[in-house]
Structure formats: structure tokens, C-alpha cells
GROMACS .gro file of C-alpha atoms in nm:
model
  471
    1MET     CA    1   0.000   0.000   0.000
    2ARG     CA    2   0.119   0.350  -0.076
    3TYR     CA    3   0.189   0.584   0.213
    4ARG     CA    4  -0.072   0.836   0.095
    5HIS     CA    5  -0.341   0.564   0.117
    6ALA     CA    6  -0.238   0.445   0.464
    7LEU     CA    7  -0.426   0.531   0.783
    8LEU     CA    8  -0.140   0.661   0.999
    9PRO     CA    9  -0.289   0.930   1.226
   10THR     CA   10  -0.046   1.079   1.478
   11LEU     CA   11  -0.093   1.313   1.772
   12LYS     CA   12   0.140   1.586   1.896
   13GLU     CA   13   0.009   1.540   2.249
   14ALA     CA   14  -0.156   1.238   2.408
   15PRO     CA   15  -0.488   1.280   2.594
   16SER     CA   16  -0.457   1.374   2.961
   17ASP     CA   17  -0.587   1.034   3.078
   18ALA     CA   18  -0.293   0.855   2.910
   19THR     CA   19  -0.049   0.797   3.195
   20SER     CA   20   0.165   0.492   3.112
   21VAL     CA   21   0.447   0.520   2.859
   22SER     CA   22   0.295   0.258   2.630
   23HIS     CA   23  -0.047   0.423   2.639
   24VAL     CA   24   0.099   0.762   2.541
   25LEU     CA   25   0.319   0.626   2.262
   26LEU     CA   26   0.054   0.395   2.115
   27LEU     CA   27  -0.189   0.686   2.091
   28ARG     CA   28   0.062   0.938   1.958
   29ALA     CA   29   0.204   0.699   1.697
   30GLY     CA   30  -0.143   0.604   1.570
   31PHE     CA   31  -0.144   0.237   1.673
   32VAL     CA   32  -0.468   0.245   1.874
   33ARG     CA   33  -0.762   0.471   1.951
   34ARG     CA   34  -0.982   0.469   2.260
   35VAL     CA   35  -1.348   0.374   2.213
   36GLY     CA   36  -1.447   0.362   2.581
   37ALA     CA   37  -1.298   0.286   2.923
   38GLY     CA   38  -1.066  -0.012   2.867
   39ILE     CA   39  -1.187  -0.058   2.507
   40TYR     CA   40  -0.959   0.018   2.209
   41SER     CA   41  -0.960   0.000   1.831
   42PHE     CA   42  -0.638  -0.125   1.670
   43LEU     CA   43  -0.533   0.076   1.365
   44PRO     CA   44  -0.323  -0.073   1.081
   45LEU     CA   45   0.018  -0.043   1.248
   46GLY     CA   46  -0.119  -0.183   1.573
   47VAL     CA   47  -0.276  -0.475   1.389
   48ARG     CA   48   0.060  -0.555   1.225
   49VAL     CA   49   0.228  -0.579   1.566
   50LEU     CA   50  -0.061  -0.784   1.705
   51HIS     CA   51  -0.045  -1.028   1.414
   52LYS     CA   52   0.333  -1.069   1.447
   53ILE     CA   53   0.296  -1.159   1.815
   54GLU     CA   54   0.016  -1.401   1.732
   55GLY     CA   55   0.239  -1.559   1.464
   56ILE     CA   56   0.521  -1.624   1.712
   57VAL     CA   57   0.274  -1.767   1.965
   58ARG     CA   58   0.109  -1.996   1.709
   59ARG     CA   59   0.442  -2.120   1.576
   60GLU     CA   60   0.570  -2.222   1.920
   61LEU     CA   61   0.238  -2.371   2.036
   62ASP     CA   62   0.219  -2.581   1.720
   63ARG     CA   63   0.582  -2.683   1.772
   64ALA     CA   64   0.492  -2.799   2.125
   65GLY     CA   65   0.219  -3.026   1.986
   66ALA     CA   66  -0.084  -2.812   2.068
   67GLU     CA   67  -0.382  -2.789   1.829
   68GLU     CA   68  -0.572  -2.467   1.761
   69VAL     CA   69  -0.946  -2.440   1.824
   70LEU     CA   70  -1.181  -2.141   1.843
   71LEU     CA   71  -1.434  -2.130   2.125
   72PRO     CA   72  -1.727  -1.886   2.146
   73ALA     CA   73  -1.699  -1.556   2.333
   74LEU     CA   74  -2.071  -1.552   2.423
   75LEU     CA   75  -2.131  -1.822   2.684
   76PRO     CA   76  -2.441  -1.964   2.857
   77ALA     CA   77  -2.433  -1.917   3.235
   78GLU     CA   78  -2.478  -2.289   3.304
   79TYR     CA   79  -2.110  -2.376   3.262
   80PHE     CA   80  -1.980  -2.120   3.512
   81GLN     CA   81  -2.268  -2.214   3.743
   82GLU     CA   82  -2.159  -2.579   3.720
   83SER     CA   83  -1.801  -2.494   3.825
   84GLY     CA   84  -1.906  -2.236   4.087
   85ARG     CA   85  -1.735  -1.944   3.915
   86TRP     CA   86  -2.063  -1.767   3.832
   87GLU     CA   87  -2.041  -1.637   4.190
   88VAL     CA   88  -1.661  -1.638   4.227
   89PHE     CA   89  -1.603  -1.393   3.942
   90GLY     CA   90  -1.853  -1.150   4.094
   91ASP     CA   91  -1.880  -0.811   3.924
   92THR     CA   92  -1.585  -0.886   3.695
   93LEU     CA   93  -1.813  -1.106   3.484
   94LEU     CA   94  -1.994  -0.919   3.205
   95ARG     CA   95  -2.343  -1.072   3.228
   96LEU     CA   96  -2.639  -1.035   2.993
   97LYS     CA   97  -2.976  -1.189   2.914
   98ASP     CA   98  -3.111  -1.296   2.577
   99ARG     CA   99  -3.462  -1.209   2.455
  100LYS     CA  100  -3.603  -1.516   2.634
  101GLY     CA  101  -3.452  -1.414   2.968
  102GLY     CA  102  -3.171  -1.669   2.962
  103ASP     CA  103  -2.850  -1.587   3.149
  104TYR     CA  104  -2.531  -1.544   2.944
  105HIS     CA  105  -2.192  -1.382   2.988
  106LEU     CA  106  -1.895  -1.277   2.780
  107GLY     CA  107  -1.606  -1.516   2.839
  108PRO     CA  108  -1.325  -1.391   3.065
  109THR     CA  109  -1.157  -1.732   3.031
  110HIS     CA  110  -1.260  -2.071   2.891
  111GLU     CA  111  -1.175  -2.351   3.138
  112GLU     CA  112  -1.538  -2.463   3.167
  113ILE     CA  113  -1.604  -2.460   2.792
  114ILE     CA  114  -1.292  -2.658   2.706
  115THR     CA  115  -1.364  -2.903   2.991
  116ASP     CA  116  -1.714  -2.954   2.849
  117LEU     CA  117  -1.562  -3.020   2.506
  118ALA     CA  118  -1.321  -3.272   2.660
  119ARG     CA  119  -1.589  -3.461   2.853
  120ARG     CA  120  -1.792  -3.497   2.534
  121GLU     CA  121  -1.510  -3.595   2.298
  122ILE     CA  122  -1.237  -3.768   2.502
  123LYS     CA  123  -1.344  -4.121   2.592
  124SER     CA  124  -1.034  -4.334   2.644
  125TYR     CA  125  -0.673  -4.319   2.762
  126ARG     CA  126  -0.591  -4.382   2.395
  127ASP     CA  127  -0.721  -4.030   2.319
  128LEU     CA  128  -0.467  -3.872   2.555
  129PRO     CA  129  -0.272  -3.652   2.599
  130LYS     CA  130  -0.437  -3.356   2.432
  131ASN     CA  131  -0.340  -2.988   2.425
  132LEU     CA  132  -0.586  -2.741   2.270
  133TYR     CA  133  -0.533  -2.368   2.234
  134GLN     CA  134  -0.705  -2.062   2.092
  135ILE     CA  135  -0.639  -1.692   2.039
  136GLN     CA  136  -0.966  -1.532   2.137
  137THR     CA  137  -1.115  -1.203   2.259
  138LYS     CA  138  -1.181  -1.202   2.635
  139PHE     CA  139  -1.400  -0.972   2.842
  140ARG     CA  140  -1.362  -0.864   3.204
  141ASP     CA  141  -1.546  -0.577   3.370
  142GLU     CA  142  -1.235  -0.429   3.531
  143PRO     CA  143  -1.331  -0.177   3.803
  144ARG     CA  144  -1.042   0.050   3.708
  145PRO     CA  145  -0.918  -0.006   3.350
  146ARG     CA  146  -0.581   0.166   3.328
  147GLY     CA  147  -0.254   0.184   3.142
  148GLY     CA  148  -0.414   0.168   2.799
  149LEU     CA  149  -0.363  -0.189   2.676
  150LEU     CA  150  -0.212  -0.306   3.006
  151ARG     CA  151  -0.551  -0.351   3.176
  152CYS     CA  152  -0.847  -0.360   2.937
  153ARG     CA  153  -1.207  -0.472   2.955
  154GLU     CA  154  -1.179  -0.633   2.610
  155PHE     CA  155  -0.851  -0.796   2.508
  156SER     CA  156  -0.695  -1.071   2.300
  157MET     CA  157  -0.550  -1.370   2.483
  158LYS     CA  158  -0.395  -1.701   2.391
  159ASP     CA  159  -0.525  -1.971   2.623
  160ALA     CA  160  -0.424  -2.335   2.599
  161TYR     CA  161  -0.552  -2.637   2.794
  162SER     CA  162  -0.384  -2.975   2.835
  163PHE     CA  163  -0.559  -3.300   2.928
  164ASP     CA  164  -0.371  -3.600   3.066
  165THR     CA  165  -0.424  -3.932   3.240
  166SER     CA  166  -0.228  -3.850   3.558
  167GLU     CA  167  -0.047  -3.580   3.754
  168GLU     CA  168   0.285  -3.717   3.627
  169SER     CA  169   0.174  -3.694   3.265
  170ALA     CA  170   0.025  -3.347   3.329
  171ARG     CA  171   0.361  -3.227   3.458
  172VAL     CA  172   0.520  -3.340   3.131
  173SER     CA  173   0.264  -3.130   2.940
  174TYR     CA  174   0.325  -2.840   3.180
  175GLU     CA  175   0.699  -2.862   3.119
  176LYS     CA  176   0.650  -2.860   2.740
  177MET     CA  177   0.450  -2.542   2.772
  178ARG     CA  178   0.706  -2.385   3.002
  179VAL     CA  179   0.971  -2.443   2.735
  180ALA     CA  180   0.738  -2.308   2.464
  181TYR     CA  181   0.673  -1.995   2.671
  182ARG     CA  182   1.044  -1.933   2.713
  183ARG     CA  183   1.088  -1.959   2.336
  184ILE     CA  184   0.801  -1.715   2.280
  185PHE     CA  185   0.933  -1.452   2.521
  186ASP     CA  186   1.290  -1.497   2.396
  187GLN     CA  187   1.175  -1.436   2.037
  188LEU     CA  188   0.987  -1.126   2.148
  189GLY     CA  189   1.316  -0.985   2.277
  190LEU     CA  190   1.183  -0.927   2.629
  191GLU     CA  191   1.374  -0.932   2.957
  192TYR     CA  192   1.160  -1.149   3.185
  193ARG     CA  193   1.158  -1.389   3.477
  194MET     CA  194   0.945  -1.697   3.536
  195VAL     CA  195   0.812  -1.665   3.889
  196THR     CA  196   0.610  -1.878   4.130
  197ALA     CA  197   0.261  -1.729   4.160
  198ASP     CA  198  -0.077  -1.754   4.331
  199SER     CA  199  -0.340  -1.955   4.140
  200GLY     CA  200  -0.620  -1.723   4.253
  201ALA     CA  201  -0.965  -1.779   4.103
  202MET     CA  202  -0.821  -2.027   3.852
  203GLY     CA  203  -0.769  -2.293   4.120
  204GLY     CA  204  -0.531  -2.583   4.092
  205SER     CA  205  -0.217  -2.699   4.270
  206GLY     CA  206   0.047  -2.468   4.129
  207SER     CA  207   0.124  -2.193   3.883
  208ALA     CA  208   0.397  -1.971   3.746
  209GLU     CA  209   0.393  -1.626   3.589
  210PHE     CA  210   0.612  -1.485   3.315
  211GLN     CA  211   0.690  -1.136   3.440
  212VAL     CA  212   0.847  -0.881   3.205
  213LEU     CA  213   1.080  -0.659   3.408
  214VAL     CA  214   0.987  -0.292   3.379
  215GLN     CA  215   0.996  -0.011   3.634
  216SER     CA  216   0.634   0.078   3.554
  217GLY     CA  217   0.512  -0.273   3.638
  218GLU     CA  218   0.223  -0.316   3.881
  219ASP     CA  219   0.353  -0.645   4.025
  220LEU     CA  220   0.640  -0.688   4.270
  221ILE     CA  221   0.874  -0.984   4.222
  222ALA     CA  222   1.130  -1.128   4.461
  223ALA     CA  223   1.415  -1.278   4.256
  224CYS     CA  224   1.737  -1.439   4.372
  225THR     CA  225   2.062  -1.263   4.290
  226ALA     CA  226   2.246  -1.596   4.248
  227CYS     CA  227   2.004  -1.860   4.115
  228GLU     CA  228   1.691  -1.883   3.897
  229HIS     CA  229   1.445  -1.871   4.185
  230ALA     CA  230   1.181  -1.598   4.157
  231ALA     CA  231   0.831  -1.550   4.298
  232ASN     CA  232   0.553  -1.297   4.289
  233LEU     CA  233   0.557  -1.106   4.618
  234GLU     CA  234   0.208  -1.241   4.686
  235VAL     CA  235   0.356  -1.588   4.744
  236ALA     CA  236   0.730  -1.523   4.788
  237THR     CA  237   0.883  -1.676   5.098
  238THR     CA  238   1.217  -1.688   5.278
  239PRO     CA  239   1.363  -1.925   5.539
  240PRO     CA  240   1.257  -1.853   5.900
  241LEU     CA  241   1.474  -1.593   6.075
  242PRO     CA  242   1.666  -1.675   6.394
  243PRO     CA  243   1.474  -1.611   6.720
  244VAL     CA  244   1.499  -1.261   6.868
  245GLY     CA  245   1.566  -1.225   7.242
  246PRO     CA  246   1.660  -1.457   7.530
  247GLU     CA  247   1.530  -1.806   7.597
  248PRO     CA  248   1.159  -1.798   7.692
  249THR     CA  249   1.237  -1.932   8.041
  250ALA     CA  250   1.452  -1.624   8.109
  251VAL     CA  251   1.180  -1.372   8.012
  252PRO     CA  252   1.016  -1.190   8.307
  253PRO     CA  253   0.636  -1.182   8.344
  254ARG     CA  254   0.461  -0.943   8.110
  255GLU     CA  255   0.437  -0.586   8.232
  256PRO     CA  256   0.223  -0.290   8.120
  257VAL     CA  257   0.399   0.035   8.038
  258ALA     CA  258   0.244   0.378   7.971
  259THR     CA  259   0.292   0.506   7.614
  260PRO     CA  260   0.076   0.821   7.607
  261GLY     CA  261  -0.013   0.926   7.253
  262VAL     CA  262   0.244   0.689   7.103
  263GLY     CA  263   0.080   0.433   6.876
  264THR     CA  264   0.300   0.355   6.572
  265ILE     CA  265   0.587   0.108   6.578
  266GLU     CA  266   0.834   0.384   6.489
  267ASP     CA  267   0.713   0.615   6.766
  268VAL     CA  268   0.694   0.345   7.033
  269SER     CA  269   1.037   0.218   6.927
  270ARG     CA  270   1.187   0.563   6.987
  271PHE     CA  271   0.987   0.613   7.307
  272LEU     CA  272   1.101   0.284   7.464
  273GLY     CA  273   1.446   0.270   7.301
  274ALA     CA  274   1.385  -0.075   7.149
  275GLU     CA  275   1.447  -0.204   6.797
  276PRO     CA  276   1.137  -0.260   6.577
  277ALA     CA  277   1.236  -0.628   6.544
  278ARG     CA  278   1.143  -0.672   6.914
  279PHE     CA  279   0.785  -0.557   6.857
  280LEU     CA  280   0.476  -0.753   6.762
  281LYS     CA  281   0.271  -0.547   6.518
  282SER     CA  282  -0.098  -0.639   6.543
  283LEU     CA  283  -0.330  -0.553   6.254
  284LEU     CA  284  -0.703  -0.619   6.246
  285TYR     CA  285  -0.872  -0.742   5.929
  286VAL     CA  286  -1.226  -0.817   5.823
  287ALA     CA  287  -1.258  -1.166   5.677
  288GLY     CA  288  -1.616  -1.237   5.576
  289SER     CA  289  -1.820  -1.147   5.884
  290ASP     CA  290  -1.531  -1.188   6.130
  291VAL     CA  291  -1.268  -0.948   6.262
  292VAL     CA  292  -0.935  -1.130   6.296
  293MET     CA  293  -0.589  -1.025   6.411
  294ALA     CA  294  -0.270  -1.075   6.211
  295VAL     CA  295   0.057  -1.044   6.404
  296VAL     CA  296   0.394  -0.979   6.238
  297ARG     CA  297   0.729  -0.857   6.362
  298GLY     CA  298   0.751  -0.480   6.401
  299ASP     CA  299   0.989  -0.446   6.105
  300HIS     CA  300   0.775  -0.665   5.874
  301GLU     CA  301   0.454  -0.613   5.675
  302VAL     CA  302   0.148  -0.838   5.648
  303ASN     CA  303   0.105  -1.008   5.312
  304GLU     CA  304  -0.271  -0.993   5.263
  305VAL     CA  305  -0.278  -1.268   4.998
  306LYS     CA  306  -0.102  -1.507   5.236
  307LEU     CA  307  -0.336  -1.403   5.518
  308ALA     CA  308  -0.646  -1.465   5.304
  309ARG     CA  309  -0.511  -1.806   5.206
  310ALA     CA  310  -0.444  -1.896   5.571
  311LEU     CA  311  -0.800  -1.795   5.658
  312GLY     CA  312  -0.947  -1.980   5.361
  313VAL     CA  313  -1.118  -1.672   5.216
  314ARG     CA  314  -1.087  -1.491   4.882
  315GLU     CA  315  -0.972  -1.160   5.026
  316VAL     CA  316  -0.936  -0.962   5.347
  317PHE     CA  317  -0.980  -0.593   5.424
  318LEU     CA  318  -0.820  -0.377   5.689
  319ALA     CA  319  -1.067  -0.314   5.968
  320SER     CA  320  -1.206   0.037   6.009
  321PRO     CA  321  -1.111   0.247   6.315
  322ALA     CA  322  -1.459   0.182   6.456
  323ASP     CA  323  -1.418  -0.196   6.411
  324ILE     CA  324  -1.074  -0.181   6.578
  325GLU     CA  325  -1.205   0.010   6.879
  326ARG     CA  326  -1.499  -0.230   6.919
  327ALA     CA  327  -1.275  -0.538   6.893
  328THR     CA  328  -0.996  -0.416   7.124
  329GLY     CA  329  -1.162  -0.162   7.353
  330ALA     CA  330  -0.875   0.076   7.275
  331ALA     CA  331  -0.783   0.352   7.032
  332VAL     CA  332  -0.614   0.267   6.705
  333GLY     CA  333  -0.244   0.194   6.757
  334PHE     CA  334  -0.274  -0.003   7.081
  335ALA     CA  335  -0.403  -0.342   6.959
  336GLY     CA  336  -0.226  -0.657   7.074
  337PRO     CA  337  -0.279  -1.034   7.083
  338VAL     CA  338  -0.282  -1.073   7.463
  339GLY     CA  339  -0.644  -1.104   7.569
  340PHE     CA  340  -0.782  -1.045   7.220
  341ARG     CA  341  -1.120  -1.215   7.189
  342GLY     CA  342  -1.104  -1.336   6.834
  343ARG     CA  343  -0.896  -1.543   6.596
  344VAL     CA  344  -0.524  -1.460   6.608
  345LEU     CA  345  -0.286  -1.556   6.326
  346VAL     CA  346   0.085  -1.511   6.392
  347ASP     CA  347   0.365  -1.495   6.138
  348ARG     CA  348   0.631  -1.756   6.209
  349ASP     CA  349   0.902  -1.491   6.255
  350ALA     CA  350   0.679  -1.299   6.496
  351ALA     CA  351   0.618  -1.619   6.694
  352SER     CA  352   0.995  -1.651   6.748
  353VAL     CA  353   1.031  -1.304   6.904
  354ARG     CA  354   1.101  -1.360   7.272
  355ASP     CA  355   1.058  -1.084   7.528
  356ALA     CA  356   0.839  -0.894   7.280
  357ILE     CA  357   0.665  -0.558   7.307
  358THR     CA  358   0.306  -0.523   7.186
  359GLY     CA  359  -0.010  -0.321   7.228
  360ALA     CA  360  -0.211  -0.389   7.545
  361ASN     CA  361  -0.562  -0.343   7.402
  362ALA     CA  362  -0.579  -0.038   7.628
  363THR     CA  363  -0.536   0.320   7.509
  364ASP     CA  364  -0.190   0.471   7.578
  365THR     CA  365  -0.055   0.136   7.703
  366HIS     CA  366   0.181  -0.132   7.572
  367LEU     CA  367   0.299  -0.462   7.719
  368LEU     CA  368   0.662  -0.562   7.780
  369HIS     CA  369   0.804  -0.916   7.808
  370VAL     CA  370   0.540  -1.088   7.592
  371VAL     CA  371   0.604  -1.445   7.474
  372HIS     CA  372   0.395  -1.634   7.217
  373GLY     CA  373   0.260  -1.953   7.368
  374ARG     CA  374   0.298  -1.827   7.724
  375ASP     CA  375   0.104  -1.500   7.716
  376PHE     CA  376  -0.119  -1.559   7.415
  377ALA     CA  377  -0.214  -1.835   7.175
  378GLY     CA  378  -0.212  -1.789   6.800
  379GLU     CA  379  -0.206  -2.003   6.487
  380VAL     CA  380   0.136  -1.980   6.320
  381PHE     CA  381   0.165  -1.925   5.942
  382ASP     CA  382   0.400  -1.761   5.693
  383LEU     CA  383   0.218  -1.427   5.677
  384ARG     CA  384   0.475  -1.162   5.602
  385SER     CA  385   0.595  -1.007   5.278
  386VAL     CA  386   0.951  -1.077   5.170
  387ARG     CA  387   1.191  -0.779   5.189
  388GLU     CA  388   1.493  -0.673   4.983
  389GLY     CA  389   1.794  -0.872   5.107
  390ASP     CA  390   1.600  -1.162   5.261
  391ALA     CA  391   1.748  -1.505   5.197
  392CYS     CA  392   1.650  -1.706   4.890
  393PRO     CA  393   1.459  -2.023   4.994
  394ALA     CA  394   1.640  -2.220   4.722
  395CYS     CA  395   2.005  -2.126   4.777
  396GLY     CA  396   2.027  -1.875   5.062
  397ALA     CA  397   2.163  -1.585   4.854
  398PRO     CA  398   1.999  -1.241   4.893
  399LEU     CA  399   1.669  -1.169   4.720
  400SER     CA  400   1.614  -0.850   4.520
  401LEU     CA  401   1.278  -0.689   4.449
  402TYR     CA  402   1.177  -0.595   4.094
  403ARG     CA  403   0.870  -0.451   3.929
  404GLY     CA  404   0.713  -0.644   3.647
  405ILE     CA  405   0.415  -0.683   3.415
  406GLU     CA  406   0.252  -1.025   3.402
  407ALA     CA  407   0.252  -1.126   3.035
  408GLY     CA  408   0.190  -1.500   3.070
  409HIS     CA  409   0.066  -1.747   3.330
  410ILE     CA  410   0.074  -2.126   3.338
  411PHE     CA  411  -0.131  -2.340   3.579
  412LEU     CA  412  -0.125  -2.703   3.684
  413LEU     CA  413  -0.500  -2.737   3.743
  414GLY     CA  414  -0.516  -3.107   3.827
  415THR     CA  415  -0.880  -3.217   3.859
  416HIS     CA  416  -1.008  -2.879   3.984
  417TYR     CA  417  -1.253  -2.845   3.693
  418THR     CA  418  -1.287  -3.202   3.571
  419ALA     CA  419  -1.409  -3.320   3.914
  420LYS     CA  420  -1.676  -3.049   3.926
  421MET     CA  421  -1.789  -3.113   3.570
  422GLY     CA  422  -1.755  -3.491   3.554
  423ALA     CA  423  -1.491  -3.499   3.278
  424THR     CA  424  -1.362  -3.856   3.276
  425TYR     CA  425  -1.194  -4.116   3.055
  426LEU     CA  426  -1.163  -4.494   3.067
  427ASP     CA  427  -0.819  -4.627   3.167
  428GLU     CA  428  -0.649  -4.950   3.051
  429LYS     CA  429  -0.869  -5.152   3.290
  430GLY     CA  430  -1.187  -4.990   3.166
  431GLU     CA  431  -1.227  -4.791   3.487
  432SER     CA  432  -1.348  -4.431   3.484
  433ARG     CA  433  -1.084  -4.173   3.582
  434LEU     CA  434  -1.085  -3.795   3.601
  435LEU     CA  435  -0.896  -3.604   3.334
  436VAL     CA  436  -0.600  -3.406   3.469
  437MET     CA  437  -0.569  -3.053   3.333
  438GLY     CA  438  -0.321  -2.775   3.278
  439CYS     CA  439  -0.399  -2.420   3.166
  440TYR     CA  440  -0.166  -2.174   2.991
  441GLY     CA  441  -0.240  -1.809   2.909
  442ILE     CA  442  -0.060  -1.526   2.729
  443GLY     CA  443  -0.205  -1.175   2.710
  444VAL     CA  444  -0.149  -1.096   2.341
  445THR     CA  445  -0.293  -0.744   2.364
  446ARG     CA  446  -0.093  -0.677   2.680
  447LEU     CA  447   0.228  -0.789   2.507
  448VAL     CA  448   0.195  -0.501   2.259
  449ALA     CA  449   0.205  -0.252   2.548
  450THR     CA  450   0.460  -0.452   2.749
  451ALA     CA  451   0.711  -0.448   2.462
  452ILE     CA  452   0.688  -0.068   2.452
  453GLU     CA  453   0.720  -0.032   2.829
  454GLN     CA  454   1.050  -0.217   2.806
  455HIS     CA  455   1.170  -0.089   2.467
  456HIS     CA  456   1.140   0.289   2.454
  457ASP     CA  457   1.363   0.590   2.492
  458GLU     CA  458   1.337   0.967   2.461
  459ASN     CA  459   1.288   0.928   2.084
  460GLY     CA  460   0.990   0.696   2.113
  461ILE     CA  461   0.941   0.322   2.057
  462ARG     CA  462   1.233   0.086   1.990
  463TRP     CA  463   1.041  -0.216   1.864
  464PRO     CA  464   1.209  -0.558   1.886
  465ILE     CA  465   1.282  -0.662   1.527
  466SER     CA  466   1.057  -0.968   1.556
  467ILE     CA  467   0.743  -0.755   1.603
  468ALA     CA  468   0.837  -0.423   1.444
  469PRO     CA  469   0.543  -0.305   1.227
  470TYR     CA  470   0.770  -0.160   0.957
  471GLN     CA  471   0.961  -0.483   0.880
   0.00000   0.00000   0.00000
């Protein structure tokens, strides 16, 4: 096509709501145009980049033995109702009714639909393994679409699903996809890390994210400085720290001390002349209808994803000042586990603080010489967020924190969906067994923006050659 016939609209200035680098550059260079919140049209140059990424993805998925299918975007409610995700997805699910009043939704992901296909078409162990993938438009009613293509309400995604006879066979399929993903991201010219991640609403026994390292990333990653270990901060862990303080038998009885108007760890630390590591920081959360207490060391922070997992709930919320005062009988800043009438969860490093200092559940008062197990009971979990310099759980070297953008995610689902939906096959003995699944996603639309976030300078976009629209 001749240049004078091409649609190449450019802007001198990006709209004021364009905040991320990729959003600004994509608009100014004429790759996309906004239609609505989180909804974009791709113009010719944007489509060229999108198709090049899709080509790389298809080539490597085909090479790994996967077969392409195309599933519908408009889905009857019955499948998500069968798996329980009709409620789990909540307001994120874009729901609608047809003219007869039937419930439908636009697909945010396709585990249920592919599982239904498998239970209808896969009959015997001779039909396995199978790996099916598609590149399809997905829909999620994001509460705060932002970053242009980084978080959209309508987006293109590659999702693949493997079916196997056993966990061992499923891990082989999972490993094939891990290798394929590395090839895809290597060809895209991206600097990335594969990190251990939380499975979230997808379910299953394990998952890993492919995080592209950019300073503008919304995710925090803890990565080892010496080995390949890396994990999303939501699930990152570190070996337990050595106990702080003397042996419990040498700790005096607990003792109240006046701390008038001093409620934060920093202020109480200065007031009493004690290091923050000697404190027990007690935070109150609302989990469902309950108010619970999470206790971490004074120099640590609560990891809310870990706390929710320990409680067996989807999410937790910090309690309001009114809830805190009702639960503790004290002003905010003086909560503590001793005498708290509710569920107490204690981080393992906080449980090993001997001769600790904590709030007394009385305004302007703290307690000295507190020992977990002697002065209060609490369930012990790994609840804290990993910090810069903490030890790697794999090799012991220091961990560093990075920001990243999640561009791909692979899950070992096991029988999470097949058990709920009755997807079975007949084994060599003719006995019915549940299919074992894996799930593998790549945000194709997001990769367009991610490549720019990593490959730009003061002159604009420096496209990797493999996806440059001008080549």
C-alpha cells in the first residue's frame, strides 16, 4: 500500500488520561484509539504488531504439539454455574440476558467450555494426551481499566488447555508449555523472569507467571541474585529468621507500660528505646463477617494474599477504626494479641520473638516481656511479605525486588474443573478416571504494550525486530 493511502494518524500530544508510557506512545504513533474505558480499536500499524505476536505464539504452540481451536466468546451461564465461578467472578463477569430471559456472559476465560468439550469428545486413555489452544477475545469488567492496553475490559489472549491421564503426565505437558513460553518470550526480545505465583480464582495446585521486568510494572517480584528462583511477592517466601531475644524461660512476666499518645511502631520504638524487630505489630482485618488479628514482627509487613489463604477466604480488608475500637476496647495503635477475643494468626518470625513488646488493648498502654505460647495463643503461618535482602529459599543468597508486568501465566490445574464437571476417561482396565488438566495463558494485547514499556527511549518506541510493524 502506498503511504498516501495508509491510515497513519499521529498526535502531537496524548490525551490527559494517558499515563503509562505505552499508552501515550501507542496513541501518539497512531497504533490504537480509545473507544471507551478499557476498550480500544487497533489501527493498521497496531494490527501488524498484534499479528506478528500471534504468529510467534502460534508457531511455538504448534511446535509444542498443541492444536488450535476457536471457542465462542458468548457463553451460557450454566457452565460457570456448574463450576461455581458464576459467583466467584462477581462483578468482573460481564453478564447479559437474551430475549427469552436466559443468562449469558462474555467469556473472561474458557476452562469450563474446554472441559465440556473434553468430557464430550475424550473417551479413552488412547485419546490422551491432548493440548488445545485458541487466540480469542476475552471480556472482564475491570473496576479501574488503566494503562491503555495493560488492563483492558476487552482484550486478546492465547489460552491453551492440556488434558492428561495423571499428575505425572500433566507435569510433562506443563513442562513442554514452560519451554514453549520461554521460546516465545525470547523471540519477542523481552527481559523477563518466570516466577512462582498464586493460582487465585483459577484454582489448581500450582502456577507460574512470566513477568516482564519494567519499572512501571504493577507487580512486585522477589528474585534471587544468584540462582533462577523468583516468585511474585504475593507468594514469595524466605527461610525462618533466627529467634529474637533470650530463651523464653529467662523472660520476666509481662508488664504494662504507659505510652501516652504513642501508637505507631516507629514512635513506640523511639519512646522505649527498642528495635522494631522486638515488637509484635498487630493488625485487624475483616474476613467475611469476622474481625481477625494478624501479628507480624515490628519491622515486617502483612502479606494480605497469604493471610487470606491462611483464613481460607478470597480476600481480606483492613478493619475500620470503629471496628478496631470495638474489637480491642482501645484507640487505634494499641491493639495486641494478649487477651484479644477473636482469631489470632501469627507470622512464624513474629512467633519466634522472645521478650516482645506489643499493644495492650488499652489506650496509651503497651505490654513488655510478651512471649507467644505463654502470654497468648495464635495459629502460626507464613504471613509476612519478603523484603529486599532476605534469603532465597532455594540457595540462601539475597533476594532483590523488581517490578514487572505479568505477560503470561501457566497453571497445573489437576482435577479442579474435571471433578466439578464430571470430565472422565476410561483407563487401561476400563475404569473411569478424572482427566488431569493444565492451563496456559498469554495476554497478546498486553504484550503489545509490554514491549513498549521495556523498549522505549526519549525518541519513542524501539520495537524488537521480531514484532516491528515496519519490517
